[in-house]
Short mmCIF file of C-alpha atoms in Angstrom, two decimals:
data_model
loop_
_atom_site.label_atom_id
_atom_site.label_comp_id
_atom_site.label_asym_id
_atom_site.label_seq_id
_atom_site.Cartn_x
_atom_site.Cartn_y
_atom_site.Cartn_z
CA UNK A 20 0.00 0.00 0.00
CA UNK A 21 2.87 1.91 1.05
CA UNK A 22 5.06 1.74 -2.33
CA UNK A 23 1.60 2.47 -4.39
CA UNK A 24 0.98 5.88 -3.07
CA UNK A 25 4.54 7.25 -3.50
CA UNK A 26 4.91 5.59 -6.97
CA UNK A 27 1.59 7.20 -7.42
CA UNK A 28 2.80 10.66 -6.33
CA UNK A 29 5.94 10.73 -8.37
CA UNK A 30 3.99 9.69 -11.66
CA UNK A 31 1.19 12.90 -10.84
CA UNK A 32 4.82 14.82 -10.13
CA UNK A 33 6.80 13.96 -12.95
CA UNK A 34 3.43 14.40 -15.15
CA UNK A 35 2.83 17.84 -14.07
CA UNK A 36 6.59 19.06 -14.79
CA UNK A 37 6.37 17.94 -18.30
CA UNK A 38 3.28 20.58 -19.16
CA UNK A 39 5.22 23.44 -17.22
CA UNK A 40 7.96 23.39 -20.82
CA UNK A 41 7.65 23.79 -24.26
CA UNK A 42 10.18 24.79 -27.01
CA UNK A 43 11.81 27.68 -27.22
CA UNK A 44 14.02 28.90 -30.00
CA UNK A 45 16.74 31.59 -28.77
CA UNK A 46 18.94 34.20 -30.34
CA UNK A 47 22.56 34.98 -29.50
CA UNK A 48 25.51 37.24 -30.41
CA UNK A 49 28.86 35.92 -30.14
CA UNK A 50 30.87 39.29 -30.88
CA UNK A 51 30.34 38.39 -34.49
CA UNK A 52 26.99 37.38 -36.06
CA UNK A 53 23.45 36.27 -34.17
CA UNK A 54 22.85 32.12 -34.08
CA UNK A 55 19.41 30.95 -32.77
CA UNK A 56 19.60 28.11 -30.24
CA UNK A 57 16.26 25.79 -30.18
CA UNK A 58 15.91 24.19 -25.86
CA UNK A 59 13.41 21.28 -26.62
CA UNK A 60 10.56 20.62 -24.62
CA UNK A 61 11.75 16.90 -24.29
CA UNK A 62 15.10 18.13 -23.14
CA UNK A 63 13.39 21.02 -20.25
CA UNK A 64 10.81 17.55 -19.47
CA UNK A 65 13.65 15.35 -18.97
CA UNK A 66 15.80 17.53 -15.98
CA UNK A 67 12.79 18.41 -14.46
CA UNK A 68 12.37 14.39 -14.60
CA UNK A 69 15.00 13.77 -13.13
CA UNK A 70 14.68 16.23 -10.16
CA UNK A 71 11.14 14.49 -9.24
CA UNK A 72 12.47 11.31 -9.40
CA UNK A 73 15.38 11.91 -7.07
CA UNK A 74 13.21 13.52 -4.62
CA UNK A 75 10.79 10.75 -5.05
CA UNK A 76 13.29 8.04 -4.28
CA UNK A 77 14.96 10.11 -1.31
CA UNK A 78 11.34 10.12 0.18
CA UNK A 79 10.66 6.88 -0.50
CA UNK A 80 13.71 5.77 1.33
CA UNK A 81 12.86 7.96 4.25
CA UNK A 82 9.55 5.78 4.33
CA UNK A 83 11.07 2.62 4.41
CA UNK A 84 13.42 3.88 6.80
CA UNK A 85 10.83 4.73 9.18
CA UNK A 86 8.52 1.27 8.55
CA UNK A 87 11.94 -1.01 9.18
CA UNK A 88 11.38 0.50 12.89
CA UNK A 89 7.89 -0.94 13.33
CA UNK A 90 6.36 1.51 15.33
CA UNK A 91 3.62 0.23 17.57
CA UNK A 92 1.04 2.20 16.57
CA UNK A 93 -0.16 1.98 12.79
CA UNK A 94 -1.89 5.03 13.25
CA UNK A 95 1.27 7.15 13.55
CA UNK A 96 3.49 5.49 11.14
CA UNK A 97 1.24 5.97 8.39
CA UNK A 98 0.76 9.72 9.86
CA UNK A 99 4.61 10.08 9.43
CA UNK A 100 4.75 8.65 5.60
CA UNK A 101 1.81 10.99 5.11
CA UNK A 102 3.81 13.74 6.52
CA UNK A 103 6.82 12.69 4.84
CA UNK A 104 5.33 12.25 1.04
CA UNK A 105 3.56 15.45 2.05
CA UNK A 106 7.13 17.40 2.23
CA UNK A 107 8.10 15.70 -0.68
CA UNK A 108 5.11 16.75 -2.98
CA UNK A 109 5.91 20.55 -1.50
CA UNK A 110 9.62 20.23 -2.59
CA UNK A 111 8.37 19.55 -5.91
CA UNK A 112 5.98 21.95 -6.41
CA UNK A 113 8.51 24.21 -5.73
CA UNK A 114 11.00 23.26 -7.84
CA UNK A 115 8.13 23.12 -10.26
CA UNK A 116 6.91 26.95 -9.97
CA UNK A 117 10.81 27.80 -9.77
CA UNK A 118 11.17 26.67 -13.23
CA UNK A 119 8.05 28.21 -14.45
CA UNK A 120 9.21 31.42 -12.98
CA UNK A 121 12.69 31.06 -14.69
CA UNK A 122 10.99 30.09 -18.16
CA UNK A 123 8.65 33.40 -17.90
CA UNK A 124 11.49 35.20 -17.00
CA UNK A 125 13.13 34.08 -20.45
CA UNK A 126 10.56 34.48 -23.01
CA UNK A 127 10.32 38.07 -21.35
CA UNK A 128 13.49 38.69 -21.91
CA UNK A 129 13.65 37.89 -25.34
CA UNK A 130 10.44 39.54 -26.20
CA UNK A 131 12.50 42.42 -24.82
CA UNK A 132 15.62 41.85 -26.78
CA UNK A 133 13.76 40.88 -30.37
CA UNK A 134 11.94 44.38 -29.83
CA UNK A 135 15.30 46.12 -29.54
CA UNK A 136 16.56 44.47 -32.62
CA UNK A 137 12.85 44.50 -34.56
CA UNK A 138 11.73 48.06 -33.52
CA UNK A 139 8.73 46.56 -32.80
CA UNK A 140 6.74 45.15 -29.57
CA UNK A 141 4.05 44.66 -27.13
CA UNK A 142 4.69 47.79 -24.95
CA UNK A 143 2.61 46.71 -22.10
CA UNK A 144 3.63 43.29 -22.37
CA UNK A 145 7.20 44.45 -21.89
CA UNK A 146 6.86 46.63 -19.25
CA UNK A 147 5.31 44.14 -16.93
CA UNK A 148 7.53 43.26 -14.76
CA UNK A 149 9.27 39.54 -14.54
CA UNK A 150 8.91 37.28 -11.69
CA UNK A 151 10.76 37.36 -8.54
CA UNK A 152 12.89 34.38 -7.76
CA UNK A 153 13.27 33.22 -4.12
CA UNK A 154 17.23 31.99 -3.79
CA UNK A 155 16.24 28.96 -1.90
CA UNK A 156 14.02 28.19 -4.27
CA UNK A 157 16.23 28.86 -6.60
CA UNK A 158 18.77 26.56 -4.82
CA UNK A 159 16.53 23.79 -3.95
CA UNK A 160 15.91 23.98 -8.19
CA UNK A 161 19.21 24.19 -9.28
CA UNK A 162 19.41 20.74 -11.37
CA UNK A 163 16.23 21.50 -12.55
CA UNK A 164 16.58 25.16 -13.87
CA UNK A 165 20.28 25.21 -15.17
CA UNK A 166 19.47 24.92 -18.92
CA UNK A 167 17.42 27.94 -18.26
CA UNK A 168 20.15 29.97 -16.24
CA UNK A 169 22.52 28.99 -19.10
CA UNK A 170 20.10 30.90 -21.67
CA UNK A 171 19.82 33.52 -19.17
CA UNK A 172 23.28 34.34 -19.28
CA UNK A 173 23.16 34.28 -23.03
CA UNK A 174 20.69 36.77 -23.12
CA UNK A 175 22.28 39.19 -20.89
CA UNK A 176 25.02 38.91 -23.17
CA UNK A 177 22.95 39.62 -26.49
CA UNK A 178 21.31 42.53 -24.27
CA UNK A 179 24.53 44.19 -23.98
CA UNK A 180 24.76 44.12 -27.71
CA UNK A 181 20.92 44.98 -28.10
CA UNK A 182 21.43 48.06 -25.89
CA UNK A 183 24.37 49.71 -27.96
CA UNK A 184 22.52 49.28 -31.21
CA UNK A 185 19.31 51.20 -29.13
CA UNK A 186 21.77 53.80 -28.26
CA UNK A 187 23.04 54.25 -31.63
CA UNK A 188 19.74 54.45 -33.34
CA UNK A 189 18.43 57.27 -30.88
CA UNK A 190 21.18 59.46 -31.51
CA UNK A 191 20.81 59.22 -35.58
CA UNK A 192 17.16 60.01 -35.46
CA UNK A 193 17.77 62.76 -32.43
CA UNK A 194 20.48 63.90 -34.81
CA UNK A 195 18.25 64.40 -37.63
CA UNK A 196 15.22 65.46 -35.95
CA UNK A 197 17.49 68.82 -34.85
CA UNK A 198 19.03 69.08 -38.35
CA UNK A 199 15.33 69.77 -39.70
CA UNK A 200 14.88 72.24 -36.43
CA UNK A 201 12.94 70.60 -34.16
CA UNK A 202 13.91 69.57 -30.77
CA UNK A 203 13.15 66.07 -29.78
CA UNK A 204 11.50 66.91 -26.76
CA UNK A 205 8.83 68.72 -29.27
CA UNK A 206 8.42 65.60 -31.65
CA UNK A 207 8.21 62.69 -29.51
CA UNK A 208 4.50 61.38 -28.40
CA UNK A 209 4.31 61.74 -24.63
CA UNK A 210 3.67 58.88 -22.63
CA UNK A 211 2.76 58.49 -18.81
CA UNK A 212 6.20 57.17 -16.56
CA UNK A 213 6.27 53.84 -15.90
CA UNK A 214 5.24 52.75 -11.90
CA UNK A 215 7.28 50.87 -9.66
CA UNK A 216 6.97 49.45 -6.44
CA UNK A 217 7.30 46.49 -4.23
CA UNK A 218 8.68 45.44 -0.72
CA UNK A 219 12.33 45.09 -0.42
CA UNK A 220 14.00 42.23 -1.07
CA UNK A 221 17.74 41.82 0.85
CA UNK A 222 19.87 40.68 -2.48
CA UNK A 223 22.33 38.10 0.51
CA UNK A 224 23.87 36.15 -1.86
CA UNK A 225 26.12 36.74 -4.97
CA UNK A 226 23.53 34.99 -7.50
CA UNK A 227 20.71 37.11 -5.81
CA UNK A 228 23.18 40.40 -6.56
CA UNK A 229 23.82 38.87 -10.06
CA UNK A 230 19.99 38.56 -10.74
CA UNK A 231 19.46 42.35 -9.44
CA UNK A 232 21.84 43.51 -12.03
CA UNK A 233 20.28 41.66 -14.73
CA UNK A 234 16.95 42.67 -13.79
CA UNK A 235 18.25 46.65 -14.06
CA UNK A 236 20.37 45.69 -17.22
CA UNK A 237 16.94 44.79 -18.90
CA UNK A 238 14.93 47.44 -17.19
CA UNK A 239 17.39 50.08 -18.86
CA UNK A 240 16.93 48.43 -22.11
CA UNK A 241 13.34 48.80 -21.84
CA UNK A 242 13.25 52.21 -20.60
CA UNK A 243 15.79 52.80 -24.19
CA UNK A 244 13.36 51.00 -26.61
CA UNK A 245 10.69 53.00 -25.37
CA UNK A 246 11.92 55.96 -25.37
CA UNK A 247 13.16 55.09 -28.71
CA UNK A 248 9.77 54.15 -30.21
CA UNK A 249 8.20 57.19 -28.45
CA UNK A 250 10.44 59.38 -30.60
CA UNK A 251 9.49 57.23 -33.53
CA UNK A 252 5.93 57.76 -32.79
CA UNK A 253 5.94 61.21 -32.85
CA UNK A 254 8.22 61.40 -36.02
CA UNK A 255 5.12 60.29 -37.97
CA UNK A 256 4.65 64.20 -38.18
CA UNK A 257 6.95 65.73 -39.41
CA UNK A 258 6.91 66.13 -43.29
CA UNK A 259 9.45 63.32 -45.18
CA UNK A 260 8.52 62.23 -48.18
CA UNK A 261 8.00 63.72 -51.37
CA UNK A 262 4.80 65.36 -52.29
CA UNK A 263 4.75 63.95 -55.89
CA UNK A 264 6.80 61.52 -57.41
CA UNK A 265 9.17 63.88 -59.71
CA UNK A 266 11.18 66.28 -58.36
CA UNK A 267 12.61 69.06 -59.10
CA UNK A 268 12.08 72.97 -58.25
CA UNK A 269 11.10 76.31 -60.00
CA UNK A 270 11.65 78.31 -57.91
CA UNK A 271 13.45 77.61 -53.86
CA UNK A 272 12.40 79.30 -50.88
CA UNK A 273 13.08 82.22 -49.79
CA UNK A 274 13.72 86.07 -51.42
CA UNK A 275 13.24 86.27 -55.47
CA UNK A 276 12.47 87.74 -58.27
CA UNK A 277 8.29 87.75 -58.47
CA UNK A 278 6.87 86.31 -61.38
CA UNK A 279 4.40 89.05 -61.99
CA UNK A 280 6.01 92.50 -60.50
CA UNK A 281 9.30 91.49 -61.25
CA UNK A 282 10.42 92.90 -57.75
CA UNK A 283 12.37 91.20 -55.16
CA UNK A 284 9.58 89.33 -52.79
CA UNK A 285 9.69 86.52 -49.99
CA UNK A 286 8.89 82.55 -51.55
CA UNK A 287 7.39 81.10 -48.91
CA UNK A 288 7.97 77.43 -50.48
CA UNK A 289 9.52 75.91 -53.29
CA UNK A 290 7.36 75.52 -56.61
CA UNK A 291 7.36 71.81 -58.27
CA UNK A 292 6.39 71.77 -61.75
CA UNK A 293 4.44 68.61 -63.33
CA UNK A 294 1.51 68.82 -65.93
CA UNK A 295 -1.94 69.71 -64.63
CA UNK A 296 -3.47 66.43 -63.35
CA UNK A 297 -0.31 65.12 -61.64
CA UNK A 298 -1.00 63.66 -58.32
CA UNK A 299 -0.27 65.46 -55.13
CA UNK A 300 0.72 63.52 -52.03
CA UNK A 301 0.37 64.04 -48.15
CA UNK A 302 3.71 64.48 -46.88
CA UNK A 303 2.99 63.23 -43.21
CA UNK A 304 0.31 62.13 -41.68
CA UNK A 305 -2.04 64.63 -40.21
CA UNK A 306 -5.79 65.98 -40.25
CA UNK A 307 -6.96 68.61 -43.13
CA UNK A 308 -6.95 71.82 -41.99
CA UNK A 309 -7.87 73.61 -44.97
CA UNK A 310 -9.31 71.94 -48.03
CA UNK A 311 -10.47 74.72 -50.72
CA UNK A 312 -10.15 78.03 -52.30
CA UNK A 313 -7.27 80.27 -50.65
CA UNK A 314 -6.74 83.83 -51.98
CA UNK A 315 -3.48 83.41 -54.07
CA UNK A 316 -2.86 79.85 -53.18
CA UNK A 317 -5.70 79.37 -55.80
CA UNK A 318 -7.07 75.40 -54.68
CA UNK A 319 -5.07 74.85 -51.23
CA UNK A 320 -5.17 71.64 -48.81
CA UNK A 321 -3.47 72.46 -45.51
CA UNK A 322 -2.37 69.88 -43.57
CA UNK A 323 -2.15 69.92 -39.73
CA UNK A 324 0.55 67.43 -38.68
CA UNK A 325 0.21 68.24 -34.45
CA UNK A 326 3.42 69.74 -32.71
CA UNK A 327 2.51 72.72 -34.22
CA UNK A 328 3.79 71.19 -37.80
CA UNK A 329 1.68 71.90 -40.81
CA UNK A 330 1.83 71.52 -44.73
CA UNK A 331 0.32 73.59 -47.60
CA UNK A 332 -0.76 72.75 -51.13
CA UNK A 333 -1.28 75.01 -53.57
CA UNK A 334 -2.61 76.10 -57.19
CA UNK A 335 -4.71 72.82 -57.19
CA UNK A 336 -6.85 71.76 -60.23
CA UNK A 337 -9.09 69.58 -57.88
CA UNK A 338 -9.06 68.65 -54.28
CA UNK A 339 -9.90 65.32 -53.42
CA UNK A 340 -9.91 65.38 -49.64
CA UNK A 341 -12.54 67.87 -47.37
CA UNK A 342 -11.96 69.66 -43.86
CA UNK A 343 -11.30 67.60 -40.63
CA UNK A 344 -10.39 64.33 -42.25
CA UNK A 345 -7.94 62.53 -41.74
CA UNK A 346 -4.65 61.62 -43.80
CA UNK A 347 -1.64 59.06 -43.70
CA UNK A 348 1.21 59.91 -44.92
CA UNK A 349 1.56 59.10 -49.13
CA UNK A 350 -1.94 59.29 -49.10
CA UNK A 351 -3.76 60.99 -52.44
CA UNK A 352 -4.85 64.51 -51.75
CA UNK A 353 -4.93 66.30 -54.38
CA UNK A 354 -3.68 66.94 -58.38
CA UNK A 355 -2.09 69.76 -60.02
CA UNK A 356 -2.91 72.45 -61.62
CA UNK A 357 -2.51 76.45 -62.00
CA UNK A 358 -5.20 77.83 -59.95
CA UNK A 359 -4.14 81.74 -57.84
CA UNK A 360 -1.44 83.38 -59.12
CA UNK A 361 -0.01 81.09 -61.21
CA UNK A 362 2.26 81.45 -64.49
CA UNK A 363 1.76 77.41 -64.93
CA UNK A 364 0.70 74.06 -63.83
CA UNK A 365 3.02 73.42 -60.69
CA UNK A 366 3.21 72.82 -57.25
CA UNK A 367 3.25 74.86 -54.43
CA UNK A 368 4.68 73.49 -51.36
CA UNK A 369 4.70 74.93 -47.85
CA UNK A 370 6.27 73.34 -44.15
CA UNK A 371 5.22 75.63 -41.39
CA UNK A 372 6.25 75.95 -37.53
CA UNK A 373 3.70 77.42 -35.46
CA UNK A 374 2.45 79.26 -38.25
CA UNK A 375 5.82 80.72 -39.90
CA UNK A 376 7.56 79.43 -42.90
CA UNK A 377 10.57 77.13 -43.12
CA UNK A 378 12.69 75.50 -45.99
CA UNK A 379 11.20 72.98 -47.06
CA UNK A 380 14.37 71.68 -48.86
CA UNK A 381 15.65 69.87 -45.54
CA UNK A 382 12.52 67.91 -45.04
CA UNK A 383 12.37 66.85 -48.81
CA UNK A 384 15.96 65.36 -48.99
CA UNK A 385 16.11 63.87 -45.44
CA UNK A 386 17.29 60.26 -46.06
CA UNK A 387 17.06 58.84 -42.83
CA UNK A 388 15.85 55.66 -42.23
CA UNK A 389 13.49 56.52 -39.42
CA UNK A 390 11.60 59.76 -41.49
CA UNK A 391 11.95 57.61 -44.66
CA UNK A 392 10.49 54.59 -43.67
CA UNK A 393 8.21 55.11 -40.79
CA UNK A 394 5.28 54.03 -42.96
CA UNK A 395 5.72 50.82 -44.90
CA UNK A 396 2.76 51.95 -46.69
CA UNK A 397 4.52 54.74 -48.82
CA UNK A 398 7.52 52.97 -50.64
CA UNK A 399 5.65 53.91 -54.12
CA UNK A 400 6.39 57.62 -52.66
CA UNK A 401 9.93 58.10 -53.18
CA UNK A 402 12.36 60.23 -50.93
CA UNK A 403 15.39 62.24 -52.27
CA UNK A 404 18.71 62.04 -51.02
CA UNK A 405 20.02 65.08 -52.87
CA UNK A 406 17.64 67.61 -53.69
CA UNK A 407 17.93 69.09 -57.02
CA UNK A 408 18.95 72.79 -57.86
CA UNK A 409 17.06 75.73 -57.68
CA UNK A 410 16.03 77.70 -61.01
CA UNK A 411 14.62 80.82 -60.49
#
């Protein structure tokens, strides 16, 4: 009766373990180039296996141990065993939620790290935080959970790598946010801090200590990637691709000679020539402003980008948008024509900054990746990497 309920036991233990794993494929650096290593749910099964089974047999011999003495009373040996397979069970099913807690802790962390290298991710599910690890636990476990700590270690390695490449892609877009003339403080989207809390945990040991400076290692990447994406949120408004599909200028921005007085007078834009029907493009995403006649602007869309960015349109032959929608960037808005003051079909294009006038040059030959490529949905639309030469 005896040897049936802790054969019994083991089997429900060794049972359980198995569903607590499944495959997981990894990604590592080694200085050179990234390799993906697969952990097999057969593999994970097996050492947790073997951990049970140990356990089991140590209890079992404590059992026989104790029924060799032949106590007098039934009652209380069979207590004891109780007691005894009882202990056992709990040793388990903490070795069991140890490894769970160490195989959350690893698919977190490589969510974390594929979002660094991706630029993409589950912000919430990133920010939650991972499990806490009791160091006994963790101790009592250690057979169990060493393929896991093994990949840990791996990915605090890759993380290292995953944070430089963070670093380096928020100073290029920083860097070309300010060449336009924006701060980045202006562009990027706010978003609420992140709260923390929690009692305090002693770090006594020197895996505890290593496991606190993992934890921050990966907090800090976090904290990077979203500040990162926050930026690249935010750059969806500012002006970057090209308004049609040919380019070339007219006439640049800034003083000239006026087409109709012949006098020196302030361009406000640059003027893009194309025959009448040629089809004008949002610039950036944003919300129509303006959609109709406009005194010498003839047809003009204005586009409200937010951050107190906005584009203008004008001499349209037809407007094909209306007040208060709603645009994407490379989205149809409009075609060309020679409506206003107007010597020909062309383009008139406009970037303002709370309500003044800026070159629009800069923002039409940006070639950064970030301004460029924000919106998957625009390749057709293309983006210059040297403008071409004014002539007026």
């Amino acid at each position: 009766m005896v040897e049936f309920t802790a054969a019994a036991a083991v089997s429900v233990i060794v049972t359980r373990l198995k569903a607590v794993f499944a495959t997981r494929d990894f990604l590592f650096h080694d200085g050179n180039s990234l390799r993906r290593i697969s952990l097999g749910a057969k593999r994970q099964a097996a050492m947790a296996a073997i951990g049970a089974v140990t356990l089991g047999f140590s209890g079992y011999g404590a059992v026989a141990a104790a029924g060799a003495v032949e106590p007098a009373d039934t009652d209380a040996q069979i207590a004891q065993m109780q007691h005894q397979i009882g202990q056992m069970q709990q040793r388990v099913a903490t070795i069991r939620e140890t490894a769970q807690a160490h195989a959350q802790r690893v698919d977190h962390r490589q969510a974390l790290i594929a979002a660094a290298l991706t630029g993409t991710g589950d912000a919430k599910a990133l920010a939650l935080a991972t499990p806490s690890i009791d160091p006994a636990a963790d101790k009592l476990a250690a057979d169990v959970v060493k393929p896991f700590v093994k990949v840990e270690g791996h990915q605090v390695q890759l993380a290292s790598v995953a944070q430089k490449l963070l670093d380096q892609r928020y100073a290029d877009t920083t860097a070309t946010v300010r060449q336009l003339g924006l701060r980045p403080e202006r562009v990027a989207k706010h978003q609420r801090s992140t709260a923390m809390g929690g009692p305090l945990i002693a770090a006594n040991s020197e895996e505890a200590t290593a496991d606190l400076r993992a934890d921050a290692q990966f907090r800090t990447l976090f904290q990077t990637w979203k500040k990162l994406d926050t930026l690249q949120q935010g750059v969806i408004a500012i002006p970057s691709v090209q308004p049609v599909h040919s380019l070339s200028f007219t006439s640049n921005f800034g003083i000239r000679s006026d087409p109709f007085r012949g006098t020196a007078a302030m361009h406000a834009g640059v003027d893009i020539p194309g025959p009448i029907g040629t089809p004008i493009y949002a610039t950036a995403d944003g919300i129509i402003a303006h959609a109709g006649r406009q005194g010498g602007y003839g047809n003009m869309v204005e586009i409200s980008h937010g951050k107190g960015i906005a584009t203008r349109y004008g001499h349209l032959s037809k407007i094909l948008v209306a007040d208060n929608a709603r645009v994407t960037r490379g989205q149809l808005i409009a075609l060309m024509g020679s409506t206003g003051r107007s010597t020909g079909s062309h383009l008139h294009y406009e970037v303002r900054i709370d309500g003044h006038a800026v070159n629009p040059v800069p923002f039409l030959t940006t070639a950064d990746y970030l301004l460029a490529a924000q919106d998957r949905a625009v390749n057709a639309i293309p983006v210059s990497t040297s403008g071409p030469a004014a002539q007026d």
